[in-house]
GROMACS .gro file of C-alpha atoms in nm:
model
  254
    1MET     CA    1  -2.280  -0.825  -0.188
    2GLY     CA    2  -2.060  -1.128  -0.122
    3GLU     CA    3  -2.027  -1.265   0.228
    4PRO     CA    4  -1.699  -1.151   0.394
    5ALA     CA    5  -1.444  -1.391   0.528
    6THR     CA    6  -1.489  -1.497   0.889
    7ALA     CA    7  -1.323  -1.256   1.129
    8GLU     CA    8  -1.056  -1.386   1.359
    9PRO     CA    9  -1.168  -1.424   1.718
   10GLY     CA   10  -0.879  -1.224   1.853
   11ARG     CA   11  -0.597  -0.994   1.765
   12PRO     CA   12  -0.291  -1.181   1.632
   13SER     CA   13   0.033  -1.175   1.823
   14THR     CA   14   0.300  -0.937   1.695
   15ALA     CA   15   0.597  -1.094   1.871
   16SER     CA   16   0.735  -1.265   1.562
   17GLN     CA   17   0.634  -1.002   1.305
   18SER     CA   18   0.883  -0.780   1.132
   19SER     CA   19   0.808  -0.419   1.047
   20SER     CA   20   1.040  -0.398   0.746
   21PRO     CA   21   1.015  -0.556   0.403
   22SER     CA   22   1.260  -0.816   0.288
   23ASN     CA   23   1.558  -0.660   0.114
   24HIS     CA   24   1.713  -0.990   0.013
   25PRO     CA   25   1.547  -1.143  -0.292
   26PRO     CA   26   1.604  -1.512  -0.368
   27SER     CA   27   1.900  -1.590  -0.592
   28SER     CA   28   1.666  -1.655  -0.887
   29SER     CA   29   1.493  -1.316  -0.850
   30SER     CA   30   1.582  -1.014  -1.060
   31LEU     CA   31   1.382  -0.768  -0.845
   32VAL     CA   32   1.587  -0.473  -0.725
   33GLU     CA   33   1.568  -0.256  -0.417
   34PRO     CA   34   1.340   0.049  -0.443
   35SER     CA   35   1.515   0.382  -0.491
   36ALA     CA   36   1.415   0.499  -0.143
   37THR     CA   37   1.624   0.215  -0.001
   38LYS     CA   38   1.916   0.245  -0.240
   39ARG     CA   39   1.954   0.619  -0.183
   40LYS     CA   40   1.908   0.617   0.192
   41GLY     CA   41   2.105   0.902   0.342
   42ARG     CA   42   2.169   1.071   0.009
   43PRO     CA   43   1.898   1.343   0.030
   44GLU     CA   44   2.053   1.482   0.350
   45LYS     CA   45   2.393   1.507   0.182
   46VAL     CA   46   2.245   1.676  -0.125
   47LEU     CA   47   2.056   1.918   0.100
   48ARG     CA   48   2.378   2.017   0.277
   49VAL     CA   49   2.547   2.085  -0.057
   50MET     CA   50   2.252   2.293  -0.178
   51ARG     CA   51   2.251   2.495   0.142
   52SER     CA   52   2.621   2.575   0.110
   53VAL     CA   53   2.570   2.684  -0.253
   54PHE     CA   54   2.273   2.907  -0.173
   55ARG     CA   55   2.460   3.070   0.117
   56SER     CA   56   2.714   3.195  -0.137
   57PHE     CA   57   2.445   3.375  -0.342
   58PRO     CA   58   2.393   3.750  -0.285
   59ILE     CA   59   2.073   3.849  -0.107
   60ILE     CA   60   1.821   3.994  -0.355
   61THR     CA   61   1.587   4.254  -0.214
   62HIS     CA   62   1.375   4.316  -0.525
   63PRO     CA   63   1.006   4.221  -0.502
   64VAL     CA   64   0.944   3.864  -0.595
   65CYS     CA   65   0.651   3.713  -0.777
   66LYS     CA   66   0.414   3.498  -0.579
   67PHE     CA   67   0.249   3.198  -0.736
   68PRO     CA   68  -0.123   3.171  -0.671
   69SER     CA   69  -0.210   2.899  -0.424
   70ILE     CA   70  -0.426   2.612  -0.543
   71PRO     CA   71  -0.664   2.477  -0.281
   72TYR     CA   72  -0.616   2.105  -0.236
   73ALA     CA   73  -0.727   1.887   0.048
   74VAL     CA   74  -0.440   1.653   0.118
   75GLY     CA   75  -0.548   1.296   0.163
   76ARG     CA   76  -0.891   1.355   0.005
   77PHE     CA   77  -0.995   1.255  -0.343
   78PRO     CA   78  -1.271   1.388  -0.566
   79ASP     CA   79  -1.590   1.186  -0.578
   80GLY     CA   80  -1.586   1.193  -0.956
   81PRO     CA   81  -1.356   1.007  -1.199
   82VAL     CA   82  -0.981   1.052  -1.191
   83ARG     CA   83  -0.913   1.175  -1.542
   84GLY     CA   84  -0.575   1.101  -1.689
   85GLY     CA   85  -0.485   0.889  -1.387
   86GLY     CA   86  -0.380   1.187  -1.176
   87GLY     CA   87  -0.497   1.190  -0.817
   88GLY     CA   88  -0.225   1.412  -0.673
   89GLY     CA   89  -0.026   1.128  -0.520
   90THR     CA   90   0.281   0.920  -0.599
   91ARG     CA   91   0.213   0.642  -0.848
   92VAL     CA   92   0.296   0.294  -0.721
   93THR     CA   93   0.221  -0.061  -0.831
   94GLY     CA   94  -0.028  -0.249  -0.618
   95THR     CA   95  -0.101  -0.623  -0.639
   96LEU     CA   96  -0.381  -0.812  -0.463
   97PHE     CA   97  -0.314  -1.184  -0.469
   98GLY     CA   98  -0.377  -1.509  -0.288
   99TYR     CA   99  -0.508  -1.863  -0.302
  100ARG     CA  100  -0.884  -1.888  -0.353
  101LYS     CA  101  -0.944  -2.036  -0.006
  102GLY     CA  102  -0.663  -1.843   0.157
  103ARG     CA  103  -0.627  -1.485   0.273
  104ALA     CA  104  -0.574  -1.214   0.018
  105SER     CA  105  -0.250  -1.016   0.042
  106LEU     CA  106  -0.156  -0.669  -0.080
  107SER     CA  107   0.189  -0.596  -0.219
  108VAL     CA  108   0.301  -0.240  -0.287
  109GLN     CA  109   0.603  -0.177  -0.510
  110GLU     CA  110   0.768   0.134  -0.644
  111ASN     CA  111   0.733  -0.029  -0.985
  112PRO     CA  112   0.692  -0.390  -1.108
  113GLY     CA  113   1.069  -0.445  -1.111
  114THR     CA  114   1.142  -0.355  -0.748
  115LEU     CA  115   1.111  -0.541  -0.420
  116PRO     CA  116   0.788  -0.479  -0.226
  117THR     CA  117   0.792  -0.191   0.020
  118LEU     CA  118   0.482  -0.335   0.186
  119VAL     CA  119   0.326  -0.682   0.205
  120LEU     CA  120   0.002  -0.682   0.399
  121GLU     CA  121  -0.194  -0.997   0.476
  122MET     CA  122  -0.560  -0.903   0.483
  123ALA     CA  123  -0.841  -1.045   0.697
  124MET     CA  124  -1.044  -1.135   0.387
  125GLN     CA  125  -1.030  -1.449   0.180
  126THR     CA  126  -0.937  -1.406  -0.184
  127HIS     CA  127  -1.262  -1.539  -0.329
  128ALA     CA  128  -1.467  -1.305  -0.104
  129LEU     CA  129  -1.263  -1.003  -0.213
  130GLN     CA  130  -1.305  -1.107  -0.577
  131ARG     CA  131  -1.683  -1.113  -0.530
  132GLU     CA  132  -1.681  -0.767  -0.374
  133MET     CA  133  -1.472  -0.622  -0.656
  134GLY     CA  134  -1.694  -0.786  -0.914
  135GLN     CA  135  -1.998  -0.603  -0.777
  136GLY     CA  136  -1.863  -0.248  -0.794
  137MET     CA  137  -1.674   0.004  -0.583
  138VAL     CA  138  -1.475  -0.142  -0.293
  139ARG     CA  139  -1.355   0.075  -0.006
  140ILE     CA  140  -1.117  -0.090   0.237
  141THR     CA  141  -1.012   0.080   0.559
  142MET     CA  142  -0.717  -0.046   0.760
  143GLU     CA  143  -0.711   0.098   1.112
  144CYS     CA  144  -0.441   0.069   1.377
  145GLU     CA  145  -0.396   0.216   1.722
  146LYS     CA  146  -0.153   0.486   1.822
  147ALA     CA  147   0.114   0.408   2.076
  148ALA     CA  148   0.078   0.523   2.436
  149THR     CA  149   0.286   0.836   2.371
  150ALA     CA  150   0.318   1.068   2.072
  151ALA     CA  151   0.694   1.012   2.065
  152ALA     CA  152   0.650   0.635   2.039
  153THR     CA  153   0.395   0.677   1.759
  154ALA     CA  154   0.626   0.908   1.565
  155ARG     CA  155   0.904   0.649   1.568
  156VAL     CA  156   0.694   0.407   1.359
  157LYS     CA  157   0.592   0.502   1.006
  158LEU     CA  158   0.227   0.440   0.936
  159LEU     CA  159   0.276   0.158   0.685
  160GLU     CA  160   0.524  -0.012   0.919
  161GLU     CA  161   0.255  -0.078   1.179
  162PRO     CA  162   0.231  -0.455   1.231
  163VAL     CA  163  -0.142  -0.513   1.303
  164TRP     CA  164  -0.452  -0.365   1.141
  165THR     CA  165  -0.828  -0.385   1.189
  166MET     CA  166  -0.985  -0.428   0.845
  167PHE     CA  167  -1.318  -0.287   0.727
  168CYS     CA  168  -1.464  -0.353   0.380
  169ASN     CA  169  -1.740  -0.120   0.262
  170GLY     CA  170  -1.812  -0.029   0.623
  171ARG     CA  171  -1.821  -0.385   0.761
  172LYS     CA  172  -1.561  -0.501   1.011
  173ILE     CA  173  -1.390  -0.810   0.869
  174GLY     CA  174  -1.117  -0.897   1.117
  175TYR     CA  175  -0.746  -0.836   1.168
  176GLY     CA  176  -0.472  -0.809   0.907
  177LYS     CA  177  -0.098  -0.796   0.956
  178ARG     CA  178   0.210  -0.667   0.785
  179ARG     CA  179   0.471  -0.931   0.710
  180GLU     CA  180   0.809  -0.973   0.552
  181ALA     CA  181   0.790  -1.079   0.190
  182THR     CA  182   0.813  -1.458   0.170
  183GLU     CA  183   0.979  -1.661  -0.104
  184GLU     CA  184   0.633  -1.724  -0.249
  185ASP     CA  185   0.546  -1.352  -0.238
  186LEU     CA  186   0.865  -1.267  -0.424
  187GLY     CA  187   0.799  -1.548  -0.671
  188VAL     CA  188   0.462  -1.391  -0.755
  189MET     CA  189   0.620  -1.048  -0.799
  190GLU     CA  190   0.890  -1.199  -1.020
  191ALA     CA  191   0.630  -1.376  -1.237
  192LEU     CA  192   0.438  -1.049  -1.274
  193LYS     CA  193   0.742  -0.834  -1.341
  194VAL     CA  194   0.637  -0.767  -1.701
  195VAL     CA  195   0.273  -0.695  -1.604
  196SER     CA  196   0.187  -0.333  -1.531
  197MET     CA  197  -0.186  -0.395  -1.485
  198GLY     CA  198  -0.426  -0.683  -1.531
  199ALA     CA  199  -0.587  -0.982  -1.361
  200GLY     CA  200  -0.544  -1.358  -1.388
  201VAL     CA  201  -0.410  -1.668  -1.217
  202LEU     CA  202  -0.065  -1.813  -1.159
  203PRO     CA  203   0.035  -2.173  -1.079
  204GLY     CA  204   0.065  -2.223  -0.706
  205LYS     CA  205   0.039  -2.540  -0.502
  206SER     CA  206   0.135  -2.829  -0.725
  207ASP     CA  207  -0.033  -3.081  -0.494
  208VAL     CA  208  -0.376  -2.918  -0.524
  209ASP     CA  209  -0.579  -2.950  -0.843
  210GLY     CA  210  -0.821  -2.696  -0.986
  211PRO     CA  211  -0.878  -2.331  -0.892
  212ASP     CA  212  -0.789  -2.388  -0.525
  213GLY     CA  213  -0.429  -2.460  -0.626
  214GLU     CA  214  -0.389  -2.140  -0.827
  215ILE     CA  215  -0.290  -1.792  -0.712
  216ALA     CA  216  -0.537  -1.530  -0.831
  217TYR     CA  217  -0.408  -1.175  -0.875
  218VAL     CA  218  -0.520  -0.824  -0.965
  219ARG     CA  219  -0.252  -0.569  -1.045
  220ALA     CA  220  -0.300  -0.198  -1.110
  221HIS     CA  221  -0.142   0.142  -1.070
  222PHE     CA  222  -0.236   0.325  -0.750
  223ASP     CA  223  -0.203   0.685  -0.643
  224ARG     CA  224  -0.047   0.686  -0.298
  225THR     CA  225  -0.139   1.004  -0.116
  226VAL     CA  226  -0.012   1.094   0.230
  227GLY     CA  227  -0.263   1.298   0.429
  228SER     CA  228  -0.055   1.308   0.748
  229LYS     CA  229   0.174   1.086   0.952
  230ASP     CA  230  -0.143   0.902   1.059
  231SER     CA  231  -0.329   0.870   0.727
  232GLU     CA  232  -0.249   0.747   0.377
  233THR     CA  233  -0.460   0.636   0.083
  234LEU     CA  234  -0.404   0.401  -0.207
  235TYR     CA  235  -0.642   0.495  -0.486
  236MET     CA  236  -0.669   0.259  -0.782
  237ILE     CA  237  -0.616   0.423  -1.120
  238SER     CA  238  -0.861   0.287  -1.372
  239PRO     CA  239  -0.710   0.205  -1.714
  240ASP     CA  240  -1.018   0.374  -1.861
  241ALA     CA  241  -0.979   0.744  -1.791
  242ASN     CA  242  -1.355   0.798  -1.817
  243SER     CA  243  -1.450   0.566  -1.533
  244GLY     CA  244  -1.388   0.600  -1.162
  245PRO     CA  245  -1.151   0.385  -0.958
  246GLU     CA  246  -1.273   0.045  -0.846
  247LEU     CA  247  -1.077   0.020  -0.523
  248SER     CA  248  -0.964   0.256  -0.249
  249ILE     CA  249  -0.756   0.146   0.050
  250PHE     CA  250  -0.735   0.384   0.346
  251PHE     CA  251  -0.470   0.347   0.618
  252VAL     CA  252  -0.557   0.530   0.939
  253ARG     CA  253  -0.387   0.542   1.279
  254LEU     CA  254  -0.634   0.638   1.553
   0.00000   0.00000   0.00000
């Protein structure tokens, strides 16, 4: 196993962190807002219309057919391979990227053409994460603390939490943080707009020669499954339907 990046000595300050992704791409970007942002407020309106329509229907008292229930543990995945890429969640695009000697970041998008809904700076350096992934299954757990009251916790969506304790394959690595997408983050997403899955490098710092000046990336489809308001999982979908996923990322609020 590769040696993990050095953990930070203390928890980073959250005073200057934002809990929402950037919704303003640079002028040269063609990324668009995700549908959840564009249609904000629309589901409630549609629901009101549907309710008014159904109220006008006559009440039917005949026996109705019941569909058999299928047992499914929300938030849990089978230990075996995910055949056909279906894990029961919503499919999203996930990208792990970063400079070789810098921290790896995770970007989550609705699809490769939309703005990120999450950019998470991890506590692990890119080259260390690459080593871990090259040796087999990687399980990353991101933990955060609940607020003092249940009401305060409920006001913050899980993936909007600003600070996370990161574990990789059971080892505590350090602290990660959510951040607003930077110009460089959006530039990477723009460059990878036509890539649905794959791995490689992109030009980065022009003043640094060799691999240290390049941005390494791994992009794949992920199943995003919500277990509860305090637990979500991103489960990498392998392009080979006969092999298991290589990466699982668990978000837990304790």
